[in-house]
XYZ file of N, CA and C in Angstrom:
723
model
N 31.767 -131.436 70.628
C 31.728 -130.982 69.083
C 30.658 -131.599 69.130
N 30.019 -131.402 67.574
C 28.185 -131.122 67.290
C 27.904 -131.969 66.023
N 27.497 -133.546 65.791
C 27.133 -134.137 64.575
C 25.688 -133.902 63.452
N 25.803 -133.124 62.996
C 24.934 -132.584 61.910
C 24.416 -133.735 61.049
N 24.060 -133.992 60.285
C 23.885 -134.206 58.575
C 23.693 -133.497 57.907
N 24.724 -133.716 56.585
C 24.974 -133.274 55.537
C 24.427 -133.497 54.422
N 23.707 -132.839 53.742
C 22.299 -133.795 52.617
C 23.711 -133.035 51.605
N 23.733 -134.391 50.809
C 24.368 -134.433 49.886
C 23.523 -133.822 48.633
N 22.074 -133.374 48.099
C 21.518 -133.560 47.524
C 20.883 -132.962 47.965
N 19.895 -132.457 46.846
C 18.733 -131.104 46.525
C 17.483 -132.522 46.850
N 17.626 -133.580 46.784
C 15.813 -134.315 46.352
C 15.970 -135.472 47.288
N 14.859 -135.490 47.953
C 14.513 -136.077 49.466
C 14.477 -137.642 48.818
N 14.857 -137.908 47.364
C 14.622 -139.040 47.117
C 15.690 -139.673 46.633
N 16.500 -140.662 47.481
C 17.203 -141.609 46.592
C 18.669 -140.660 47.407
N 18.556 -139.921 47.928
C 19.889 -138.946 48.365
C 20.640 -139.423 49.726
N 21.724 -139.226 49.979
C 22.181 -140.131 51.324
C 22.497 -138.733 51.875
N 22.579 -138.946 53.518
C 22.934 -138.208 54.026
C 24.386 -139.074 54.736
N 25.080 -137.569 55.279
C 26.320 -137.834 55.811
C 26.400 -136.730 57.348
N 26.578 -138.275 58.275
C 27.251 -137.450 59.652
C 28.100 -136.683 59.527
N 28.140 -135.303 59.640
C 29.519 -135.145 60.070
C 29.771 -134.364 61.965
N 30.266 -134.326 61.838
C 31.531 -133.303 63.257
C 31.548 -132.979 63.109
N 30.522 -131.875 64.074
C 30.556 -130.086 63.816
C 31.730 -129.471 64.928
N 32.537 -129.139 64.097
C 34.247 -128.332 65.928
C 34.032 -127.581 64.729
N 33.581 -126.221 64.744
C 34.192 -125.103 64.380
C 35.521 -124.617 65.281
N 36.177 -123.973 64.553
C 37.639 -124.154 65.402
C 37.329 -122.082 65.678
N 38.233 -121.461 66.396
C 37.587 -119.537 66.224
C 37.457 -118.840 65.097
N 38.057 -119.339 64.500
C 37.961 -118.184 62.981
C 36.551 -118.935 62.522
N 36.507 -119.901 62.112
C 35.802 -120.209 62.327
C 34.421 -119.563 62.730
N 34.276 -120.230 63.870
C 32.839 -119.334 64.377
C 32.773 -117.671 64.063
N 34.358 -117.752 64.055
C 33.809 -115.518 63.810
C 33.948 -115.402 62.699
N 34.129 -116.349 61.519
C 33.928 -116.200 59.825
C 31.561 -116.256 59.857
N 31.332 -117.385 60.150
C 30.359 -117.958 60.494
C 29.428 -117.425 60.849
N 29.965 -116.444 62.326
C 29.188 -115.231 63.560
C 28.867 -114.110 62.905
N 29.994 -113.982 61.834
C 30.019 -112.136 61.097
C 28.675 -112.859 59.512
N 29.030 -113.308 59.388
C 28.039 -114.044 57.614
C 26.205 -113.497 58.367
N 26.248 -114.441 59.016
C 25.086 -114.170 60.003
C 24.737 -112.968 60.339
N 25.285 -112.381 60.659
C 25.014 -111.013 61.024
C 24.879 -109.952 60.739
N 25.970 -109.801 58.976
C 26.068 -108.834 58.007
C 24.272 -108.880 57.966
N 24.322 -110.729 57.530
C 22.639 -110.868 56.381
C 21.474 -109.942 56.988
N 21.191 -110.351 58.153
C 20.154 -109.432 59.087
C 20.662 -107.480 59.374
N 21.429 -107.727 60.190
C 21.887 -106.294 60.010
C 21.900 -105.020 58.787
N 23.569 -105.081 57.947
C 23.137 -104.711 56.506
C 23.206 -105.769 55.555
N 22.027 -106.207 54.975
C 21.292 -106.779 53.700
C 21.745 -106.547 52.276
N 22.087 -105.514 52.729
C 22.511 -104.301 51.331
C 23.536 -104.842 50.748
N 24.648 -105.104 51.657
C 25.834 -105.025 51.663
C 25.895 -107.405 51.593
N 24.911 -108.107 51.007
C 24.246 -109.245 51.389
C 24.427 -109.854 50.281
N 25.697 -110.704 50.203
C 26.321 -111.680 50.671
C 28.069 -110.831 50.320
N 29.058 -111.346 51.067
C 30.243 -110.073 51.736
C 31.308 -110.730 50.398
N 32.044 -110.205 50.789
C 33.009 -110.568 49.457
C 34.107 -110.782 50.419
N 35.450 -111.404 49.884
C 36.260 -111.698 50.788
C 36.972 -110.686 52.042
N 37.471 -109.331 51.282
C 37.569 -108.086 52.592
C 37.157 -107.816 53.237
N 35.792 -107.474 52.945
C 34.548 -106.977 53.725
C 33.830 -108.164 54.111
N 34.497 -109.555 54.316
C 34.433 -110.373 55.180
C 35.441 -110.783 56.453
N 36.443 -110.201 55.920
C 38.035 -110.508 56.783
C 37.593 -108.826 58.419
N 37.389 -107.661 57.023
C 36.741 -106.559 57.889
C 35.963 -107.355 58.722
N 34.579 -107.973 58.742
C 33.485 -107.620 59.715
C 34.931 -109.047 60.862
N 35.378 -109.998 60.137
C 35.818 -110.620 61.541
C 36.725 -110.057 62.809
N 37.501 -108.810 61.778
C 37.904 -108.201 62.846
C 37.843 -107.008 63.432
N 36.555 -106.492 63.312
C 35.680 -104.560 63.831
C 35.489 -105.446 65.026
N 36.237 -104.163 65.804
C 36.183 -104.376 67.375
C 34.850 -104.335 67.313
N 33.749 -103.380 67.505
C 33.007 -103.615 68.110
C 32.205 -104.877 68.025
N 30.772 -105.349 68.750
C 30.577 -106.453 68.899
C 31.596 -107.616 68.955
N 32.838 -107.610 68.993
C 33.303 -108.592 68.969
C 34.096 -109.226 70.269
N 34.136 -110.324 70.543
C 34.424 -110.848 71.928
C 35.859 -112.164 71.625
N 37.037 -112.757 71.543
C 37.771 -111.033 71.393
C 37.932 -111.080 70.749
N 38.758 -109.782 69.977
C 38.924 -108.820 69.061
C 39.740 -109.181 68.250
N 39.863 -109.737 67.397
C 40.494 -110.679 66.575
C 41.790 -109.592 65.570
N 42.708 -110.498 65.188
C 43.062 -109.352 63.909
C 43.506 -111.152 62.642
N 42.884 -111.029 62.314
C 43.190 -112.346 61.251
C 43.267 -111.587 59.362
N 44.275 -112.917 58.841
C 44.470 -111.727 57.468
C 43.988 -112.865 56.420
N 43.696 -112.438 56.016
C 42.444 -113.258 54.207
C 42.612 -114.504 54.389
N 44.064 -114.983 54.480
C 44.078 -115.729 54.135
C 43.772 -116.721 55.438
N 43.929 -116.575 56.714
C 43.025 -118.047 57.569
C 41.644 -117.646 56.977
N 41.241 -116.350 56.248
C 39.634 -116.221 56.129
C 39.082 -117.238 55.121
N 40.480 -116.832 54.183
C 39.700 -117.996 53.115
C 39.584 -119.609 53.688
N 40.559 -119.899 53.817
C 41.185 -121.641 54.911
C 39.764 -121.880 56.100
N 39.066 -120.686 56.448
C 38.374 -120.686 57.124
C 36.743 -121.431 56.086
N 36.485 -120.378 55.436
C 35.589 -120.466 54.535
C 35.490 -121.680 53.556
N 36.461 -122.619 53.421
C 36.852 -123.920 52.686
C 36.304 -124.885 53.719
N 36.697 -124.447 55.265
C 36.432 -125.862 56.408
C 34.774 -126.020 55.953
N 34.504 -124.433 56.223
C 33.227 -123.691 56.732
C 32.322 -124.470 55.054
N 32.711 -124.415 53.753
C 32.136 -124.802 53.207
C 31.857 -126.259 52.692
N 32.975 -126.885 53.082
C 32.815 -128.642 52.930
C 31.569 -128.866 53.896
N 31.321 -128.400 55.091
C 30.523 -128.845 55.800
C 29.433 -128.157 55.141
N 28.789 -127.782 54.702
C 27.794 -127.205 53.805
C 27.976 -125.929 54.827
N 27.890 -125.532 55.611
C 27.586 -124.064 56.341
C 27.813 -122.486 55.042
N 28.864 -122.867 54.516
C 28.648 -121.217 53.444
C 29.076 -121.992 52.082
N 28.683 -121.418 51.426
C 28.877 -121.163 50.077
C 28.932 -120.148 49.519
N 29.786 -119.720 48.173
C 30.627 -118.981 47.348
C 29.674 -118.526 46.299
N 29.265 -117.361 45.953
C 28.145 -117.166 45.270
C 28.708 -116.228 44.000
N 28.235 -115.879 43.053
C 28.761 -114.680 41.683
C 28.123 -114.361 41.399
N 27.622 -113.214 40.806
C 26.888 -112.905 39.817
C 27.181 -111.852 38.491
N 25.967 -111.079 37.562
C 26.429 -110.846 36.153
C 27.466 -109.412 36.943
N 27.327 -108.439 37.984
C 27.218 -107.340 38.194
C 28.211 -106.973 38.842
N 29.224 -108.054 39.497
C 30.540 -108.295 39.906
C 31.617 -109.362 39.659
N 32.392 -109.323 39.371
C 33.420 -110.056 39.139
C 34.307 -110.881 40.664
N 34.118 -109.945 41.766
C 34.385 -110.498 42.993
C 33.081 -111.682 43.195
N 33.298 -112.926 43.980
C 33.296 -113.524 44.215
C 32.811 -114.097 46.045
N 31.034 -113.586 46.404
C 31.333 -113.253 47.277
C 30.548 -114.599 48.214
N 30.186 -114.477 49.583
C 30.113 -115.808 50.354
C 28.734 -114.862 50.844
N 27.890 -116.629 51.048
C 26.772 -116.201 52.314
C 26.582 -117.633 53.724
N 26.494 -117.968 54.192
C 25.896 -118.943 55.438
C 24.865 -119.784 54.608
N 25.297 -120.941 55.247
C 24.124 -121.464 54.481
C 23.112 -122.064 56.343
N 23.391 -121.793 57.225
C 23.384 -122.027 58.837
C 21.365 -122.309 58.439
N 20.917 -122.250 58.090
C 18.929 -122.501 57.642
C 19.259 -123.462 57.083
N 19.926 -123.898 56.656
C 19.629 -124.859 55.638
C 20.014 -126.131 57.125
N 21.615 -125.782 57.707
C 21.706 -127.357 58.219
C 20.672 -127.399 59.891
N 20.069 -125.951 60.103
C 19.464 -126.412 61.357
C 18.120 -125.633 61.091
N 17.449 -125.262 60.380
C 15.941 -125.146 60.456
C 15.899 -124.225 61.469
N 16.536 -122.739 61.922
C 16.328 -121.719 63.395
C 15.700 -121.334 63.038
N 14.669 -121.007 63.857
C 13.106 -119.689 63.746
C 14.512 -118.411 64.758
N 13.793 -117.222 64.218
C 15.167 -116.216 64.085
C 15.370 -115.652 65.333
N 14.573 -115.705 66.310
C 15.144 -115.703 67.723
C 16.111 -116.695 67.748
N 16.761 -117.994 67.182
C 17.562 -118.892 67.973
C 18.403 -118.365 66.788
N 18.672 -117.664 66.298
C 19.585 -117.587 64.949
C 20.347 -116.057 65.179
N 19.566 -115.379 66.036
C 20.307 -114.005 66.491
C 21.213 -114.610 68.059
N 20.578 -115.551 68.496
C 21.120 -116.069 70.130
C 22.413 -116.424 69.756
N 22.570 -117.615 68.544
C 23.579 -118.062 68.348
C 24.669 -117.203 67.610
N 24.568 -116.756 66.837
C 25.409 -115.039 66.024
C 25.694 -114.765 66.581
N 25.144 -114.021 67.991
C 25.646 -113.466 69.065
C 26.938 -114.071 70.454
N 26.382 -115.821 70.407
C 27.084 -116.334 70.374
C 28.072 -116.811 70.674
N 28.568 -117.000 68.712
C 29.157 -116.925 67.842
C 30.568 -115.428 68.214
N 29.782 -114.848 68.340
C 30.536 -113.132 68.137
C 31.623 -112.776 69.581
N 30.847 -114.009 70.427
C 31.079 -113.566 71.431
C 31.483 -113.746 73.090
N 31.603 -114.813 72.513
C 31.217 -116.060 73.989
C 30.359 -115.476 74.277
N 30.886 -116.945 75.689
C 29.180 -116.897 76.357
C 28.792 -115.674 77.227
N 27.510 -115.822 77.192
C 26.838 -114.418 78.395
C 25.912 -114.495 79.204
N 24.947 -114.243 79.413
C 24.115 -114.302 80.066
C 22.697 -114.224 79.433
N 21.469 -114.248 79.940
C 20.346 -114.411 78.930
C 20.535 -112.197 78.673
N 20.569 -111.546 79.353
C 20.102 -110.566 79.667
C 21.407 -109.993 78.532
N 22.144 -110.274 79.050
C 23.377 -109.454 77.352
C 22.877 -110.049 76.007
N 22.579 -111.701 76.393
C 21.733 -111.960 74.898
C 20.928 -110.874 74.319
N 19.789 -111.060 75.414
C 18.778 -110.001 74.864
C 18.996 -108.448 74.224
N 19.806 -107.587 74.845
C 20.425 -106.308 74.529
C 21.391 -107.000 73.350
N 21.908 -107.921 73.199
C 23.298 -107.000 71.583
C 22.535 -108.058 70.442
N 21.452 -109.066 70.813
C 20.591 -109.445 69.273
C 19.906 -108.360 69.449
N 19.473 -107.397 69.439
C 18.236 -107.038 69.340
C 17.855 -106.230 68.166
N 19.512 -106.563 68.044
C 19.715 -106.153 66.212
C 18.729 -106.771 65.305
N 19.240 -107.910 65.748
C 18.981 -108.754 64.902
C 17.391 -109.359 64.821
N 16.973 -109.417 66.228
C 15.391 -109.947 66.275
C 15.449 -108.826 67.921
N 14.559 -108.434 68.339
C 13.916 -108.059 68.495
C 12.460 -108.306 69.846
N 13.776 -108.747 71.321
C 13.101 -110.387 72.262
C 12.288 -108.900 73.014
N 10.553 -109.359 73.333
C 9.970 -108.841 74.004
C 10.756 -108.637 75.536
N 11.307 -109.440 76.567
C 11.561 -109.775 77.365
C 12.623 -110.718 77.746
N 12.945 -110.709 78.408
C 13.809 -112.378 78.839
C 13.871 -112.997 79.023
N 12.082 -113.637 79.186
C 11.642 -114.592 79.199
C 11.394 -115.572 77.712
N 11.379 -114.261 76.874
C 11.517 -114.697 75.248
C 12.133 -115.345 75.508
N 13.756 -114.893 75.553
C 14.963 -114.966 75.850
C 15.250 -116.550 75.823
N 14.984 -116.666 77.057
C 15.338 -118.521 78.389
C 14.655 -119.360 77.082
N 13.730 -118.598 76.045
C 12.261 -119.719 76.002
C 13.715 -120.792 74.357
N 13.883 -119.167 74.476
C 14.267 -119.417 72.246
C 15.990 -120.434 73.010
N 16.774 -119.678 74.324
C 17.747 -120.536 74.679
C 17.298 -121.793 75.062
N 15.858 -122.364 75.574
C 15.453 -123.733 75.805
C 15.634 -123.966 74.619
N 14.788 -124.306 73.528
C 15.287 -124.786 72.955
C 16.028 -124.804 71.812
N 17.215 -124.275 72.464
C 18.237 -125.122 71.428
C 19.150 -125.841 72.237
N 18.323 -125.416 73.647
C 19.216 -127.011 74.287
C 19.001 -127.811 74.263
N 17.489 -128.404 74.129
C 16.931 -129.365 74.097
C 16.389 -129.929 72.025
N 17.793 -129.414 71.555
C 18.283 -130.259 70.148
C 18.525 -131.425 70.476
N 18.515 -131.926 69.436
C 19.094 -133.235 69.677
C 20.145 -133.441 68.603
N 21.725 -132.962 68.998
C 22.348 -132.715 70.110
C 22.369 -131.353 70.658
N 22.387 -130.940 71.671
C 21.514 -129.359 71.841
C 22.855 -128.859 71.257
N 22.213 -127.541 71.013
C 23.595 -126.991 70.400
C 23.637 -125.379 71.381
N 23.647 -125.236 72.875
C 24.071 -124.605 73.812
C 24.061 -124.854 75.282
N 24.792 -124.701 76.095
C 25.149 -124.973 77.474
C 25.289 -124.401 78.485
N 24.425 -124.175 79.318
C 24.212 -123.288 80.583
C 25.806 -123.512 80.876
N 26.939 -123.030 81.787
C 28.016 -123.016 82.090
C 27.869 -123.065 84.089
N 28.672 -123.459 84.275
C 28.735 -123.241 85.956
C 28.563 -120.906 86.513
N 27.988 -120.819 87.213
C 27.382 -119.921 88.175
C 28.811 -119.914 88.450
N 29.838 -118.272 88.278
C 31.093 -118.332 89.010
C 30.692 -117.579 90.109
N 32.009 -118.157 91.534
C 31.051 -116.713 92.705
C 30.749 -115.030 92.010
N 29.537 -114.642 92.947
C 29.557 -113.238 93.000
C 29.106 -112.704 91.936
N 29.255 -113.716 91.680
C 27.846 -113.224 90.043
C 26.634 -114.704 89.956
N 25.120 -113.061 89.594
C 23.645 -113.305 90.245
C 23.364 -115.164 88.836
N 23.952 -114.159 87.802
C 23.255 -115.098 86.615
C 23.918 -115.539 86.099
N 23.944 -117.283 85.356
C 24.894 -117.828 84.596
C 24.863 -117.683 83.716
N 25.939 -117.631 82.598
C 25.970 -117.503 81.070
C 26.490 -118.754 80.491
N 25.170 -118.068 79.796
C 25.159 -119.475 78.015
C 26.244 -119.342 76.921
N 26.738 -120.837 76.664
C 27.214 -120.690 76.309
C 27.195 -121.645 74.123
N 27.358 -121.182 73.395
C 27.201 -122.310 72.393
C 27.975 -124.251 72.416
N 28.028 -125.152 71.180
C 28.372 -126.214 71.695
C 28.942 -125.805 70.441
N 28.890 -125.250 69.253
C 29.538 -125.589 68.173
C 31.571 -125.557 67.863
N 31.870 -125.525 68.647
C 32.837 -125.078 68.479
C 34.125 -126.843 68.750
N 34.869 -126.999 68.786
C 35.859 -127.956 68.833
C 36.409 -127.801 70.644
N 36.575 -126.949 71.222
C 36.827 -126.886 72.654
C 35.650 -126.682 73.558
N 35.997 -127.157 74.461
C 34.387 -126.976 75.029
C 33.965 -125.748 76.404
N 32.948 -125.254 76.038
C 33.127 -123.523 76.468
C 33.658 -123.738 77.638
N 34.238 -122.546 77.953
C 34.956 -122.002 79.455
C 33.900 -120.601 79.413
N 33.277 -120.297 80.710
C 32.841 -119.190 81.227
C 34.488 -118.227 81.212
N 33.639 -117.173 80.992
C 34.859 -115.583 80.819
C 34.663 -115.382 82.859
N 36.385 -115.197 83.067
C 36.378 -114.673 84.550
C 35.428 -113.025 84.837
N 34.852 -112.862 85.588
C 34.359 -111.661 85.806
C 34.481 -110.402 86.171
N 34.715 -109.398 85.721
C 36.189 -108.596 86.902
C 34.990 -108.292 87.740
N 36.112 -107.516 89.607
C 35.108 -107.630 90.181
C 34.005 -106.231 89.848
N 34.142 -105.207 89.606
C 33.446 -104.426 90.011
C 32.561 -104.689 88.541
N 32.493 -106.233 87.550
C 31.366 -106.789 87.263
C 30.017 -106.565 87.987
N 30.313 -107.466 88.628
C 29.731 -108.119 90.187
C 29.039 -106.873 90.644
N 29.091 -105.871 90.972
C 28.326 -104.600 91.555
C 27.801 -103.728 90.156
N 28.149 -103.565 88.831
C 27.281 -103.033 88.034
C 25.857 -104.015 87.955
N 25.824 -105.942 87.912
C 24.636 -106.330 87.785
C 24.299 -106.155 88.752
N 24.379 -105.793 90.297
C 23.651 -105.639 91.247
C 22.225 -104.467 90.455
N 23.495 -103.804 89.878
C 22.516 -102.324 89.977
C 21.845 -102.324 89.098
N 21.790 -103.209 88.177
C 20.680 -103.062 86.466
C 19.386 -103.495 87.299
N 20.090 -104.922 88.543
C 18.440 -105.295 88.986
C 17.982 -104.737 89.651
N 18.615 -103.487 90.229
C 17.617 -102.457 90.920
C 17.069 -101.166 90.047
N 17.803 -101.376 88.978
C 17.305 -100.182 87.969
C 16.720 -100.711 86.937
N 16.206 -101.591 86.236
C 16.016 -101.961 84.683
C 15.777 -100.844 84.073
N 14.645 -100.265 83.906
C 14.591 -99.603 83.076
C 15.954 -98.688 82.293
N 16.366 -97.577 83.241
C 18.054 -96.904 83.240
C 18.565 -97.526 82.290
N 18.388 -98.995 82.233
C 19.869 -99.893 82.074
C 19.362 -100.413 80.622
N 18.343 -100.393 80.749
C 17.649 -101.105 79.280
C 17.834 -99.212 78.467
N 17.693 -98.766 78.767
C 17.964 -97.214 77.760
C 19.345 -97.395 77.498
N 20.230 -97.661 78.621
C 21.126 -97.182 77.981
C 22.316 -98.673 77.462
N 21.874 -99.375 77.247
C 22.124 -101.057 76.435
C 21.027 -100.756 74.808
N 20.558 -100.392 74.729
C 19.731 -99.549 73.803
C 20.355 -98.939 72.650
N 21.148 -97.508 73.534
C 22.015 -96.647 72.990
C 23.338 -97.319 72.802
N 24.033 -98.343 73.127
C 25.313 -99.502 73.362
C 25.175 -99.976 72.083
N 23.971 -100.745 71.511
C 23.639 -101.145 70.692
C 23.744 -100.772 69.799
N 23.044 -99.515 69.365
C 22.741 -98.635 68.378
C 24.373 -98.237 68.038
N 24.575 -97.834 68.922
C 26.269 -97.055 68.459
C 26.766 -98.200 68.150
N 26.838 -99.650 68.511
C 27.409 -100.310 67.665
C 26.915 -100.795 66.190
N 26.029 -100.914 66.392
C 25.854 -101.044 65.197
C 25.598 -100.512 63.924
N 25.877 -99.090 64.133
C 26.692 -97.814 63.480
C 28.081 -97.962 63.364
N 28.528 -98.459 64.539
C 30.317 -98.398 64.543
C 29.939 -99.881 62.744
N 29.507 -100.938 63.062
C 28.938 -101.800 62.157
C 29.039 -101.322 60.935
N 28.347 -100.874 60.448
C 28.082 -100.052 59.235
C 29.012 -99.023 58.518
N 29.433 -98.182 59.226
C 30.633 -97.437 59.263
C 31.611 -98.789 58.451
N 31.988 -99.945 58.926
C 33.116 -100.616 58.948
C 33.199 -101.302 57.320
N 31.486 -101.234 57.426
C 31.322 -102.542 55.804
C 31.089 -101.383 54.552
N 30.800 -99.917 55.219
C 30.760 -98.588 54.108
C 32.363 -98.821 53.707
N 33.149 -98.693 54.966
C 34.876 -98.980 54.008
C 35.230 -99.504 53.766
N 34.643 -101.149 53.705
C 34.965 -102.518 52.953
C 34.906 -101.869 51.338
N 33.296 -101.781 51.131
C 32.927 -101.880 49.966
C 33.093 -100.649 49.244
N 33.817 -99.442 49.915
C 33.985 -98.083 49.524
C 35.591 -99.052 48.783
N 36.576 -99.300 49.782
C 37.776 -99.822 49.334
C 37.830 -100.718 47.971
N 37.091 -101.513 48.293
C 36.836 -102.420 47.032
C 36.453 -102.708 46.164
N 35.673 -101.089 45.827
C 34.813 -100.553 44.295
C 36.249 -99.100 44.142
N 37.058 -99.385 45.339
C 38.096 -98.193 44.604
C 39.053 -98.967 43.643
N 39.516 -100.361 44.835
C 40.434 -101.501 43.906
C 40.222 -102.083 42.019
N 38.909 -101.992 41.441
C 38.897 -101.794 40.445
C 39.270 -100.937 39.427
N 39.702 -99.947 39.588
C 40.466 -98.888 39.609
C 41.933 -98.400 39.474
N 42.327 -98.680 40.192
C 43.943 -98.685 40.537
C 44.366 -99.670 39.531
C-alpha cells in the first residue's frame, strides 16, 4: 500500500495534509488506468461519462485481464477514488450527463513518460521494459529502452516507491515491473513456453519486431477509438429515447 498526501485545500497557507493509504482494488486500478489512457489517446471524448468509462474498463484491447464490470461496480470504484482525491466528477452546460476525470497529476506530479508507464501497468499488470515501450507508445514516444528504464528508475526512487521489479522467471531474459498502487502485492504472470522463444527471436531481430509492435499498438488504438465512438453514440441516442 502506498501512503500519499491528500490536500484538503488549494491554499498552502493554513491547509492541513492528510496521509492516506493508497491501495487500489482491481476495478479501481482499471478505472484509473482507463481515465488516464482516454485523456491522452482520445482527448476529444474526455472527460468520460459513466457509460463510456464502463466500456473503457471492459474493452478487450490493451487490457489484461479482460474484465466484465457493471456500471454499479465502476460507480463504487469512482466513489472511493474520489475520496482519495484521484478522481473528480465534472459537469458542463452543454451536457446533462455527469462525467469523470482523473487527478493523478495533482497527487503525484508525474512527467509524461511516467504517466504512460503507470497507465500501462494499471491496465495490463506486470510488463517488461520492452513491452512497456511498445504499448505505451500510444501515449508517449520513448526513443529507446534506456528512456523506459530511466522513467522506471524515477518511479522506483519515489518515496515511497511506485513501481518494483519482480523476480525474473526461469527461462526469461527480461524481468517484469509492476506498480505498487494495489491492495495486494504484485505477482509476475506465468510466461507461456512459446513466449520464451518469441523473446529470443525479438533479441535477434529488433528492427522487424519493432515494426510489428508498432502495427499492433496502432490496431489496439483504432479498436479503442471505435469502442469510444460506439459508447458516445449510444449515450447520444439515449437522449432521444
